[in-house]
mmCIF file of C-alpha atoms in Angstrom:
data_model
loop_
_atom_site.group_PDB
_atom_site.id
_atom_site.type_symbol
_atom_site.label_atom_id
_atom_site.label_comp_id
_atom_site.label_asym_id
_atom_site.label_seq_id
_atom_site.Cartn_x
_atom_site.Cartn_y
_atom_site.Cartn_z
ATOM 1 C CA MET A 28 68.703 74.450 -79.631
ATOM 2 C CA GLY A 29 71.937 75.422 -77.568
ATOM 3 C CA HIS A 30 69.942 78.385 -75.956
ATOM 4 C CA ARG A 31 67.023 76.008 -74.984
ATOM 5 C CA MET A 32 69.483 73.466 -73.401
ATOM 6 C CA ARG A 33 71.283 76.368 -71.460
ATOM 7 C CA ILE A 34 67.824 77.436 -70.079
ATOM 8 C CA PHE A 35 66.772 73.781 -69.156
ATOM 9 C CA VAL A 36 70.163 73.422 -67.218
ATOM 10 C CA LEU A 37 69.805 76.612 -65.515
ATOM 11 C CA SER A 38 66.308 75.727 -64.483
ATOM 12 C CA ALA A 39 67.322 72.351 -62.975
ATOM 13 C CA ILE A 40 70.171 73.903 -61.034
ATOM 14 C CA ALA A 41 67.708 76.584 -59.636
ATOM 15 C CA MET A 42 65.115 73.830 -58.589
ATOM 16 C CA ALA A 43 67.938 72.023 -56.943
ATOM 17 C CA PHE A 44 68.983 74.949 -54.821
ATOM 18 C CA LEU A 45 65.309 75.669 -53.986
ATOM 19 C CA ALA A 46 64.657 72.036 -52.809
ATOM 20 C CA SER A 47 67.957 71.942 -50.745
ATOM 21 C CA ASP A 48 66.762 75.398 -49.043
ATOM 22 C CA VAL A 49 63.394 73.940 -48.224
ATOM 23 C CA MET A 50 64.913 70.785 -46.711
ATOM 24 C CA ALA A 51 67.128 72.903 -44.642
ATOM 25 C CA GLN A 52 64.186 74.874 -43.295
ATOM 26 C CA LYS A 53 62.418 71.680 -42.426
ATOM 27 C CA PRO A 54 62.374 70.975 -38.513
ATOM 28 C CA PRO A 55 64.084 67.779 -37.494
ATOM 29 C CA ALA A 56 61.919 64.742 -36.530
ATOM 30 C CA PRO A 57 60.925 64.807 -33.014
ATOM 31 C CA ALA A 58 62.806 62.264 -30.771
ATOM 32 C CA PRO A 59 60.980 59.101 -29.771
ATOM 33 C CA SER A 60 58.946 59.526 -26.741
ATOM 34 C CA PRO A 61 60.395 57.408 -23.801
ATOM 35 C CA PRO A 62 58.448 54.327 -22.831
ATOM 36 C CA PRO A 63 55.733 54.585 -20.101
ATOM 37 C CA SER A 64 57.106 53.802 -16.703
ATOM 38 C CA ALA A 65 55.877 50.654 -15.195
ATOM 39 C CA PRO A 66 52.813 50.948 -12.873
ATOM 40 C CA PRO A 67 53.258 50.806 -9.161
ATOM 41 C CA SER A 68 51.976 47.190 -9.132
ATOM 42 C CA ARG A 69 54.676 45.669 -11.392
ATOM 43 C CA PRO A 70 58.346 45.903 -11.255
ATOM 44 C CA ALA A 71 59.978 47.904 -14.160
ATOM 45 C CA THR A 72 61.577 45.568 -16.756
ATOM 46 C CA PRO A 73 63.347 47.911 -19.382
ATOM 47 C CA THR A 74 64.056 45.087 -21.580
ATOM 48 C CA SER A 75 60.692 44.029 -22.187
ATOM 49 C CA PRO A 76 57.209 46.095 -22.990
ATOM 50 C CA THR A 77 54.905 46.960 -20.379
ATOM 51 C CA PRO A 78 51.976 44.381 -20.390
ATOM 52 C CA GLY A 79 48.725 46.065 -21.744
ATOM 53 C CA SER A 80 50.714 48.778 -23.632
ATOM 54 C CA ALA A 81 50.142 48.780 -27.461
ATOM 55 C CA GLN A 82 53.252 48.104 -29.611
ATOM 56 C CA PRO A 83 53.938 48.655 -33.280
ATOM 57 C CA GLY A 84 52.245 45.887 -35.301
ATOM 58 C CA ASP A 85 50.215 44.422 -32.199
ATOM 59 C CA ASP A 86 47.313 42.137 -33.369
ATOM 60 C CA PHE A 87 44.519 43.131 -31.008
ATOM 61 C CA ILE A 88 41.831 40.684 -30.050
ATOM 62 C CA MET A 89 38.349 42.088 -28.967
ATOM 63 C CA PHE A 90 36.039 38.922 -28.412
ATOM 64 C CA LEU A 91 36.670 35.326 -27.703
ATOM 65 C CA ARG A 92 33.586 33.293 -28.585
ATOM 66 C CA GLY A 93 32.954 29.665 -27.986
ATOM 67 C CA ARG A 94 30.505 27.047 -26.658
ATOM 68 C CA VAL A 95 30.193 24.795 -23.540
ATOM 69 C CA ALA A 96 28.923 21.123 -24.160
ATOM 70 C CA VAL A 97 28.549 18.314 -21.759
ATOM 71 C CA HIS A 98 30.566 15.183 -22.636
ATOM 72 C CA ASP A 99 27.662 13.016 -22.616
ATOM 73 C CA GLY A 100 25.450 15.389 -24.786
ATOM 74 C CA GLY A 101 23.204 16.306 -21.726
ATOM 75 C CA SER A 102 21.885 19.844 -20.808
ATOM 76 C CA ILE A 103 24.253 22.162 -19.179
ATOM 77 C CA PRO A 104 23.535 23.899 -15.957
ATOM 78 C CA ASN A 105 22.331 27.372 -15.818
ATOM 79 C CA ASP A 106 25.292 28.792 -13.921
ATOM 80 C CA VAL A 107 28.133 28.006 -16.326
ATOM 81 C CA LEU A 108 30.855 30.718 -15.708
ATOM 82 C CA ILE A 109 33.698 30.847 -18.288
ATOM 83 C CA GLU A 110 36.887 32.332 -16.801
ATOM 84 C CA ARG A 111 39.964 33.730 -18.449
ATOM 85 C CA VAL A 112 42.922 32.771 -16.265
ATOM 86 C CA CYS A 113 46.518 34.345 -16.785
ATOM 87 C CA ASN A 114 49.256 33.144 -14.836
ATOM 88 C CA ASN A 115 47.049 31.212 -12.554
ATOM 89 C CA ARG A 116 44.733 34.164 -11.905
ATOM 90 C CA VAL A 117 41.386 34.894 -12.999
ATOM 91 C CA ARG A 118 41.259 38.040 -15.045
ATOM 92 C CA GLN A 119 37.862 38.107 -16.418
ATOM 93 C CA ASN A 120 34.713 36.021 -16.615
ATOM 94 C CA THR A 121 31.416 35.940 -18.437
ATOM 95 C CA PHE A 122 28.228 33.548 -18.149
ATOM 96 C CA ALA A 123 27.318 31.142 -21.064
ATOM 97 C CA SER A 124 23.793 31.267 -22.443
ATOM 98 C CA LEU A 125 21.328 28.421 -21.621
ATOM 99 C CA GLN A 126 22.335 26.984 -25.031
ATOM 100 C CA GLY A 127 26.120 27.009 -23.878
ATOM 101 C CA ASP A 128 27.168 29.899 -26.235
ATOM 102 C CA PHE A 129 29.690 32.503 -24.823
ATOM 103 C CA SER A 130 31.144 35.641 -25.969
ATOM 104 C CA MET A 131 33.954 37.573 -23.646
ATOM 105 C CA GLN A 132 34.677 41.017 -24.650
ATOM 106 C CA LEU A 133 38.372 41.749 -23.752
ATOM 107 C CA GLY A 134 39.447 45.048 -22.427
ATOM 108 C CA SER A 135 35.594 45.889 -21.759
ATOM 109 C CA ARG A 136 34.914 48.532 -18.941
ATOM 110 C CA THR A 137 31.468 47.164 -18.641
ATOM 111 C CA ASP A 138 32.833 43.738 -17.613
ATOM 112 C CA SER A 139 36.048 44.814 -16.042
ATOM 113 C CA PHE A 140 35.783 43.922 -12.215
ATOM 114 C CA PRO A 141 37.626 40.760 -12.380
ATOM 115 C CA GLU A 142 40.148 42.373 -14.558
ATOM 116 C CA ALA A 143 40.582 45.239 -12.138
ATOM 117 C CA SER A 144 40.545 43.559 -9.059
ATOM 118 C CA ALA A 145 42.836 40.507 -10.071
ATOM 119 C CA ASP A 146 45.625 42.472 -11.625
ATOM 120 C CA SER A 147 46.189 46.144 -11.582
ATOM 121 C CA VAL A 148 47.872 45.940 -15.036
ATOM 122 C CA SER A 149 44.752 45.424 -17.026
ATOM 123 C CA SER A 150 44.366 45.642 -20.642
ATOM 124 C CA SER A 151 41.311 47.892 -20.312
ATOM 125 C CA ALA A 152 43.294 50.259 -18.201
ATOM 126 C CA ALA A 153 46.196 50.658 -20.447
ATOM 127 C CA PRO A 154 46.883 54.356 -21.110
ATOM 128 C CA GLY A 155 46.607 55.908 -24.529
ATOM 129 C CA ARG A 156 44.451 53.055 -25.780
ATOM 130 C CA SER A 157 40.540 52.841 -26.046
ATOM 131 C CA SER A 158 38.884 50.045 -24.111
ATOM 132 C CA ASP A 159 36.846 49.020 -27.367
ATOM 133 C CA GLN A 160 40.146 47.874 -29.244
ATOM 134 C CA GLY A 161 40.530 44.777 -27.070
ATOM 135 C CA ILE A 162 43.977 43.725 -26.035
ATOM 136 C CA PRO A 163 47.095 42.564 -27.858
ATOM 137 C CA ARG A 164 47.204 38.832 -28.834
ATOM 138 C CA ARG A 165 50.637 38.643 -27.083
ATOM 139 C CA ASP A 166 48.928 39.542 -23.823
ATOM 140 C CA LEU A 167 47.078 35.950 -23.887
ATOM 141 C CA THR A 168 50.347 33.925 -23.977
ATOM 142 C CA ASN A 169 50.098 32.822 -20.597
ATOM 143 C CA CYS A 170 46.184 32.541 -20.527
ATOM 144 C CA GLU A 171 43.717 29.860 -20.771
ATOM 145 C CA LEU A 172 39.866 29.376 -20.730
ATOM 146 C CA ARG A 173 38.313 27.144 -18.291
ATOM 147 C CA VAL A 174 34.494 26.549 -17.104
ATOM 148 C CA SER A 175 33.286 26.728 -13.620
ATOM 149 C CA ALA A 176 29.823 25.303 -12.659
ATOM 150 C CA SER A 177 28.485 23.346 -9.668
ATOM 151 C CA GLY A 178 28.835 19.560 -10.280
ATOM 152 C CA PHE A 179 31.080 19.812 -13.426
ATOM 153 C CA ARG A 180 34.781 19.463 -14.138
ATOM 154 C CA SER A 181 36.062 21.327 -17.308
ATOM 155 C CA ASN A 182 38.995 20.771 -19.708
ATOM 156 C CA VAL A 183 41.067 23.858 -20.345
ATOM 157 C CA VAL A 184 41.670 25.768 -23.536
ATOM 158 C CA SER A 185 45.118 27.177 -23.892
ATOM 159 C CA LEU A 186 45.141 30.645 -25.624
ATOM 160 C CA LEU A 187 48.901 30.320 -26.329
ATOM 161 C CA ASP A 188 48.558 29.330 -29.970
ATOM 162 C CA LEU A 189 45.293 30.774 -31.271
ATOM 163 C CA ASP A 190 44.947 29.930 -34.919
ATOM 164 C CA ASN A 191 42.193 32.389 -35.804
ATOM 165 C CA PHE A 192 43.271 35.852 -36.757
ATOM 166 C CA GLY A 193 41.317 39.112 -36.400
ATOM 167 C CA SER A 194 39.470 40.708 -33.778
ATOM 168 C CA SER A 195 36.864 38.133 -32.844
ATOM 169 C CA VAL A 196 38.476 34.659 -32.307
ATOM 170 C CA ASP A 197 36.249 31.374 -32.038
ATOM 171 C CA VAL A 198 38.120 29.026 -29.433
ATOM 172 C CA GLY A 199 35.714 26.220 -30.309
ATOM 173 C CA VAL A 200 34.081 23.975 -27.656
ATOM 174 C CA ILE A 201 34.796 23.685 -24.014
ATOM 175 C CA VAL A 202 33.853 20.039 -22.899
ATOM 176 C CA VAL A 203 32.675 19.730 -19.216
ATOM 177 C CA ARG A 204 32.360 16.290 -17.409
ATOM 178 C CA ARG A 205 29.767 15.668 -14.612
ATOM 179 C CA ALA A 206 31.798 15.160 -11.211
ATOM 180 C CA GLY A 207 31.215 12.056 -9.341
ATOM 181 C CA LYS A 208 31.063 11.334 -5.799
ATOM 182 C CA VAL A 209 34.386 9.741 -4.976
ATOM 183 C CA GLU A 210 34.429 9.529 -1.283
ATOM 184 C CA GLY A 211 32.828 12.197 0.444
ATOM 185 C CA THR A 212 29.330 13.238 0.301
ATOM 186 C CA THR A 213 27.271 16.281 1.165
ATOM 187 C CA ILE A 214 23.948 14.152 1.425
ATOM 188 C CA SER A 215 23.160 10.987 3.484
ATOM 189 C CA ALA A 216 20.818 8.070 2.830
ATOM 190 C CA THR A 217 20.068 7.812 6.670
ATOM 191 C CA PRO A 218 16.578 9.589 6.088
ATOM 192 C CA TYR A 219 15.452 6.718 3.960
ATOM 193 C CA LYS A 220 16.670 4.128 6.576
ATOM 194 C CA ALA A 221 15.113 5.901 9.661
ATOM 195 C CA PRO A 222 11.851 4.646 11.025
ATOM 196 C CA THR A 223 8.652 6.756 10.032
ATOM 197 C CA ASP A 224 8.297 8.293 13.620
ATOM 198 C CA ALA A 225 11.824 9.518 13.347
ATOM 199 C CA ARG A 226 11.658 10.617 9.744
ATOM 200 C CA LYS A 227 8.391 12.550 10.396
ATOM 201 C CA ALA A 228 10.108 14.311 13.376
ATOM 202 C CA TYR A 229 13.036 15.174 11.189
ATOM 203 C CA GLU A 230 10.897 16.666 8.461
ATOM 204 C CA LYS A 231 9.027 18.698 11.258
ATOM 205 C CA GLY A 232 12.312 19.900 12.375
ATOM 206 C CA LEU A 233 13.401 20.929 8.894
ATOM 207 C CA ASP A 234 10.286 22.952 8.386
ATOM 208 C CA ALA A 235 10.566 24.626 11.804
ATOM 209 C CA GLU A 236 14.363 25.515 10.882
ATOM 210 C CA ARG A 237 13.301 27.189 7.671
ATOM 211 C CA LYS A 238 10.616 29.190 9.469
ATOM 212 C CA GLY A 239 13.186 30.282 12.075
ATOM 213 C CA LYS A 240 11.498 28.512 14.959
ATOM 214 C CA LEU A 241 14.762 27.331 16.429
ATOM 215 C CA ALA A 242 13.345 26.144 19.707
ATOM 216 C CA ASP A 243 10.750 24.002 18.019
ATOM 217 C CA ALA A 244 13.385 22.711 15.554
ATOM 218 C CA GLN A 245 15.685 21.754 18.228
ATOM 219 C CA LYS A 246 12.715 19.565 20.000
ATOM 220 C CA TYR A 247 12.064 17.975 16.714
ATOM 221 C CA PHE A 248 15.583 16.905 15.847
ATOM 222 C CA ASP A 249 16.263 15.778 19.356
ATOM 223 C CA SER A 250 13.161 13.477 19.060
ATOM 224 C CA ALA A 251 14.373 12.319 15.864
ATOM 225 C CA VAL A 252 17.786 11.151 17.057
ATOM 226 C CA GLN A 253 16.179 9.801 20.188
ATOM 227 C CA LEU A 254 14.116 7.521 17.988
ATOM 228 C CA TYR A 255 16.987 6.470 15.689
ATOM 229 C CA PRO A 256 20.370 7.176 17.208
ATOM 230 C CA SER A 257 22.055 6.683 13.946
ATOM 231 C CA PHE A 258 20.185 9.520 12.027
ATOM 232 C CA THR A 259 23.234 11.297 10.642
ATOM 233 C CA ASN A 260 21.175 14.179 9.155
ATOM 234 C CA ALA A 261 19.404 14.899 12.173
ATOM 235 C CA TRP A 262 22.431 15.028 14.460
ATOM 236 C CA PHE A 263 23.813 17.548 11.929
ATOM 237 C CA HIS A 264 20.769 19.864 12.110
ATOM 238 C CA LEU A 265 20.490 19.564 15.748
ATOM 239 C CA GLY A 266 23.974 20.792 15.786
ATOM 240 C CA SER A 267 23.034 23.596 13.460
ATOM 241 C CA VAL A 268 20.222 24.917 15.402
ATOM 242 C CA LEU A 269 22.208 24.594 18.581
ATOM 243 C CA GLN A 270 24.904 26.809 17.063
ATOM 244 C CA LYS A 271 22.465 29.388 15.806
ATOM 245 C CA GLN A 272 21.218 29.703 19.464
ATOM 246 C CA LYS A 273 24.746 30.382 20.707
ATOM 247 C CA GLN A 274 24.855 26.806 22.415
ATOM 248 C CA ASN A 275 28.219 26.099 20.980
ATOM 249 C CA ASP A 276 29.323 23.311 23.265
ATOM 250 C CA ALA A 277 26.175 21.279 22.676
ATOM 251 C CA ALA A 278 26.444 22.030 18.905
ATOM 252 C CA ARG A 279 29.954 20.686 18.793
ATOM 253 C CA VAL A 280 28.825 17.622 20.568
ATOM 254 C CA ALA A 281 26.129 17.131 17.925
ATOM 255 C CA TYR A 282 28.437 17.827 15.134
ATOM 256 C CA THR A 283 30.915 15.322 16.379
ATOM 257 C CA HIS A 284 28.395 12.593 16.780
ATOM 258 C CA ALA A 285 27.222 13.032 13.226
ATOM 259 C CA THR A 286 30.986 12.426 12.131
ATOM 260 C CA THR A 287 31.142 9.314 14.272
ATOM 261 C CA ILE A 288 28.234 7.658 12.597
ATOM 262 C CA ASP A 289 29.338 8.610 9.051
ATOM 263 C CA SER A 290 32.965 9.990 8.517
ATOM 264 C CA LYS A 291 32.210 10.481 4.811
ATOM 265 C CA TYR A 292 29.324 12.814 5.481
ATOM 266 C CA LEU A 293 30.970 16.291 5.091
ATOM 267 C CA PRO A 294 28.725 19.096 6.243
ATOM 268 C CA PRO A 295 29.665 18.535 9.940
ATOM 269 C CA TYR A 296 33.303 18.927 9.376
ATOM 270 C CA LEU A 297 32.782 22.215 7.699
ATOM 271 C CA PHE A 298 30.771 23.608 10.731
ATOM 272 C CA LEU A 299 33.336 22.114 13.084
ATOM 273 C CA ALA A 300 36.279 23.879 11.078
ATOM 274 C CA GLU A 301 34.240 27.136 11.320
ATOM 275 C CA MET A 302 33.858 26.801 15.249
ATOM 276 C CA ALA A 303 37.479 25.872 15.532
ATOM 277 C CA PHE A 304 38.309 28.997 13.336
ATOM 278 C CA GLN A 305 36.364 31.398 15.352
ATOM 279 C CA ALA A 306 38.126 30.077 18.508
ATOM 280 C CA ALA A 307 41.545 30.325 16.725
ATOM 281 C CA ASN A 308 42.265 26.840 17.422
ATOM 282 C CA TRP A 309 44.198 26.234 14.389
ATOM 283 C CA THR A 310 45.385 22.670 14.924
ATOM 284 C CA GLU A 311 41.601 21.708 14.903
ATOM 285 C CA VAL A 312 40.925 23.851 11.930
ATOM 286 C CA LEU A 313 43.545 21.960 10.134
ATOM 287 C CA LYS A 314 42.162 18.525 11.173
ATOM 288 C CA PHE A 315 38.555 19.256 10.094
ATOM 289 C CA THR A 316 39.378 20.935 6.853
ATOM 290 C CA GLY A 317 42.038 18.441 6.005
ATOM 291 C CA HIS A 318 39.528 15.505 6.416
ATOM 292 C CA LEU A 319 36.922 17.492 4.125
ATOM 293 C CA LEU A 320 39.363 18.463 1.387
ATOM 294 C CA ASP A 321 40.603 14.953 1.349
ATOM 295 C CA LEU A 322 37.392 13.755 0.222
ATOM 296 C CA ASP A 323 36.698 16.692 -1.877
ATOM 297 C CA PRO A 324 35.307 15.020 -5.244
ATOM 298 C CA LEU A 325 36.624 17.802 -7.114
ATOM 299 C CA ASN A 326 40.123 17.301 -5.780
ATOM 300 C CA GLN A 327 40.379 13.788 -6.891
ATOM 301 C CA GLY A 328 41.744 14.192 -10.234
ATOM 302 C CA GLN A 329 39.948 11.260 -11.640
ATOM 303 C CA GLY A 330 40.060 10.425 -15.300
ATOM 304 C CA GLU A 331 36.474 9.268 -15.955
ATOM 305 C CA VAL A 332 33.298 10.683 -14.295
ATOM 306 C CA THR A 333 30.123 8.677 -13.880
ATOM 307 C CA ALA A 334 27.898 10.466 -11.735
ATOM 308 C CA TYR A 335 26.395 14.004 -11.304
ATOM 309 C CA VAL A 336 26.805 15.762 -7.803
ATOM 310 C CA VAL A 337 23.488 17.657 -7.665
ATOM 311 C CA ASP A 338 24.277 18.941 -4.137
ATOM 312 C CA LEU A 339 27.769 20.203 -4.526
ATOM 313 C CA ASP A 340 28.188 23.828 -3.294
ATOM 314 C CA PRO A 341 31.287 25.638 -4.553
ATOM 315 C CA LEU A 342 30.905 28.256 -1.672
ATOM 316 C CA ASN A 343 31.342 25.380 0.881
ATOM 317 C CA TYR A 344 34.596 24.462 -0.550
ATOM 318 C CA ALA A 345 35.747 27.989 -1.005
ATOM 319 C CA GLU A 346 34.991 28.334 2.831
ATOM 320 C CA ALA A 347 36.891 25.000 3.403
ATOM 321 C CA TYR A 348 39.998 26.156 1.590
ATOM 322 C CA PHE A 349 39.883 29.565 3.384
ATOM 323 C CA TYR A 350 40.042 28.004 6.814
ATOM 324 C CA ASN A 351 42.543 25.722 5.755
ATOM 325 C CA ALA A 352 44.666 28.486 4.350
ATOM 326 C CA MET A 353 44.335 30.451 7.607
ATOM 327 C CA ALA A 354 45.277 27.646 9.740
ATOM 328 C CA ASN A 355 48.438 26.836 7.592
ATOM 329 C CA TYR A 356 49.227 30.342 7.781
ATOM 330 C CA ASN A 357 49.055 30.576 11.661
ATOM 331 C CA LEU A 358 50.896 27.339 12.013
ATOM 332 C CA ASN A 359 53.784 28.962 9.824
ATOM 333 C CA LYS A 360 53.138 26.505 6.827
ATOM 334 C CA ILE A 361 53.386 29.331 4.317
ATOM 335 C CA GLN A 362 53.502 27.112 1.216
ATOM 336 C CA ASP A 363 50.501 25.101 2.135
ATOM 337 C CA ALA A 364 48.649 28.254 3.175
ATOM 338 C CA GLU A 365 49.449 29.819 -0.579
ATOM 339 C CA LYS A 366 48.205 26.550 -2.403
ATOM 340 C CA SER A 367 44.846 26.484 -0.371
ATOM 341 C CA ALA A 368 44.266 30.115 -0.473
ATOM 342 C CA LEU A 369 44.611 30.055 -4.295
ATOM 343 C CA LYS A 370 42.152 27.302 -4.474
ATOM 344 C CA ALA A 371 39.801 29.161 -2.188
ATOM 345 C CA GLU A 372 39.885 32.011 -4.643
ATOM 346 C CA HIS A 373 39.191 29.840 -7.489
ATOM 347 C CA PHE A 374 36.035 28.553 -5.900
ATOM 348 C CA ASP A 375 34.980 31.941 -4.389
ATOM 349 C CA LEU A 376 33.164 33.315 -7.520
ATOM 350 C CA ARG A 377 31.128 35.587 -5.730
ATOM 351 C CA THR A 378 33.755 37.035 -3.423
ATOM 352 C CA HIS A 379 32.318 36.082 -0.200
ATOM 353 C CA PHE A 380 35.820 36.066 1.685
ATOM 354 C CA PRO A 381 37.389 39.425 1.197
ATOM 355 C CA GLN A 382 40.090 38.436 3.861
ATOM 356 C CA LEU A 383 41.290 35.910 1.479
ATOM 357 C CA HIS A 384 42.884 38.590 -0.573
ATOM 358 C CA LEU A 385 44.404 40.089 2.575
ATOM 359 C CA LEU A 386 45.824 36.633 3.341
ATOM 360 C CA LEU A 387 47.305 36.098 -0.202
ATOM 361 C CA SER A 388 48.792 39.725 0.008
ATOM 362 C CA GLU A 389 50.475 38.984 3.300
ATOM 363 C CA ILE A 390 51.805 35.458 1.925
ATOM 364 C CA PHE A 391 53.080 37.147 -1.372
ATOM 365 C CA ALA A 392 54.740 40.031 0.796
ATOM 366 C CA ARG A 393 56.702 37.530 3.036
ATOM 367 C CA LYS A 394 57.886 35.708 -0.253
ATOM 368 C CA ASN A 395 59.052 39.361 -1.580
ATOM 369 C CA LYS A 396 56.492 38.958 -4.512
ATOM 370 C CA TYR A 397 55.536 42.655 -4.000
ATOM 371 C CA ASP A 398 53.678 43.018 -7.394
ATOM 372 C CA LEU A 399 51.318 40.144 -6.360
ATOM 373 C CA ALA A 400 50.888 41.305 -2.827
ATOM 374 C CA ILE A 401 49.774 44.801 -4.270
ATOM 375 C CA ALA A 402 47.376 43.160 -6.505
ATOM 376 C CA GLU A 403 45.537 41.358 -3.765
ATOM 377 C CA LEU A 404 45.582 44.236 -1.436
ATOM 378 C CA GLN A 405 44.045 46.367 -4.033
ATOM 379 C CA THR A 406 41.411 43.762 -4.585
ATOM 380 C CA TYR A 407 40.770 43.552 -0.674
ATOM 381 C CA LEU A 408 40.385 47.508 -0.573
ATOM 382 C CA ALA A 409 37.963 47.473 -3.689
ATOM 383 C CA LEU A 410 35.803 44.766 -2.083
ATOM 384 C CA VAL A 411 35.622 46.327 1.243
ATOM 385 C CA PRO A 412 36.722 50.063 0.916
ATOM 386 C CA GLN A 413 34.922 50.854 4.259
ATOM 387 C CA ALA A 414 36.463 48.040 6.291
ATOM 388 C CA LYS A 415 37.737 49.241 9.881
ATOM 389 C CA ASP A 416 41.246 48.116 8.855
ATOM 390 C CA ALA A 417 41.024 49.958 5.298
ATOM 391 C CA PRO A 418 43.218 52.967 6.614
ATOM 392 C CA GLN A 419 45.921 50.711 7.906
ATOM 393 C CA GLN A 420 45.902 48.677 4.630
ATOM 394 C CA ARG A 421 46.185 51.637 2.477
ATOM 395 C CA GLU A 422 49.215 52.350 4.560
ATOM 396 C CA GLN A 423 50.570 48.986 3.922
ATOM 397 C CA LEU A 424 49.773 49.407 0.157
ATOM 398 C CA ALA A 425 51.884 52.452 0.032
ATOM 399 C CA LYS A 426 54.845 50.447 1.813
ATOM 400 C CA LEU A 427 54.508 47.648 -0.677
ATOM 401 C CA GLU A 428 54.605 49.940 -3.661
ATOM 402 C CA GLN A 429 57.752 51.568 -2.215
ATOM 403 C CA LEU A 430 59.367 48.088 -2.047
ATOM 404 C CA ASN A 431 58.328 47.322 -5.409
ATOM 405 C CA ASN A 432 59.768 50.279 -6.923
ATOM 406 C CA PRO A 433 63.055 50.846 -5.126
ATOM 407 C CA VAL A 434 65.126 53.770 -5.876
ATOM 408 C CA PRO A 435 67.257 53.421 -8.866
ATOM 409 C CA THR A 436 71.067 52.800 -8.080
ATOM 410 C CA ASN A 437 72.245 55.824 -9.907
ATOM 411 C CA ASP A 438 69.705 57.812 -7.885
ATOM 412 C CA LYS A 439 71.149 56.742 -4.506
ATOM 413 C CA PRO A 440 73.075 59.190 -2.413
ATOM 414 C CA GLU A 441 76.934 58.701 -2.755
ATOM 415 C CA GLN A 442 78.447 56.545 0.112
ATOM 416 C CA ARG A 443 81.047 58.211 2.051
#
């Protein structure tokens, strides 16, 4: 018995020495890799994780699903666009189905243009992570979903406190309301009040204008206003065909006459603003766009909506806000310029105004918001990479990136 006990004790001691020898030969655990440096378009913030980079314990969201419904139960339009807006900037969008259902894939490379253009730090571009994982839930802290559709106003769904967990989140129903005509209109009732002869001449003018027969259209519209001097629409279209024929002075007279007859009929103001913009008459641009935007039915903030704006074109309002922003900027009203430019960016869903992003870049640079200036300039170059000023803007982009990433204090040369 004593012999067996001695053998057991010796074996235990031998095993202990062997284990300690193995542990001694095991290489030390590697040191944790340093955090990735902040990309050029964002200032380094050592105390907080880089947006879009995965952190331990992150809850990733791949899909945001939901439905769009009209408050009165009616049919939704066929151009409903759902936008994900983060920090007041559109980061991603997708269209709803005809039934109102939508699904937005977060971090998707196949639907990443708004992501890439609106902000250089996109979840889909985060290093070391596959785009099919979605984005971290914490990246949605300052985000919301909204609907953009002609003639409708949308409530907003905040993504701050999402109750659903998992990779697919149902945000519920986003309700839209039909926008009402508050003051300004983009149609006029004068064609129905005009005498028969004047109305026939007007209709012939519209047909000739559609066919590109501008001289004939001018003759018919001129006849219509002669027969009925209060024919607002005819005066407006007369101005349009005159402008297309480079008869700007005569066009300006016709547009102005239309505004004199009906100051709440909006289209002539936009064309007058365009002509003033081309002439760099910023005071006039501000006057015309100011009148137009004051009567913008989507800018009224009314509580209850009673009518449907069948003729509201968001592109027109994007153009109006763009002209207004340019006028304010050139008159050194920087705060007003930024406000109008951001409005224009919201309405310009199809990016008809690349210069808008150039303007925003200049505004943000003047305010030392270099990260935002970089993002807007990158968007401009992505939209028009072959622009005449592209080389110059790329040089400006490099300067902004240097300003956004100054040399750390400990790397500066010693002062003598």
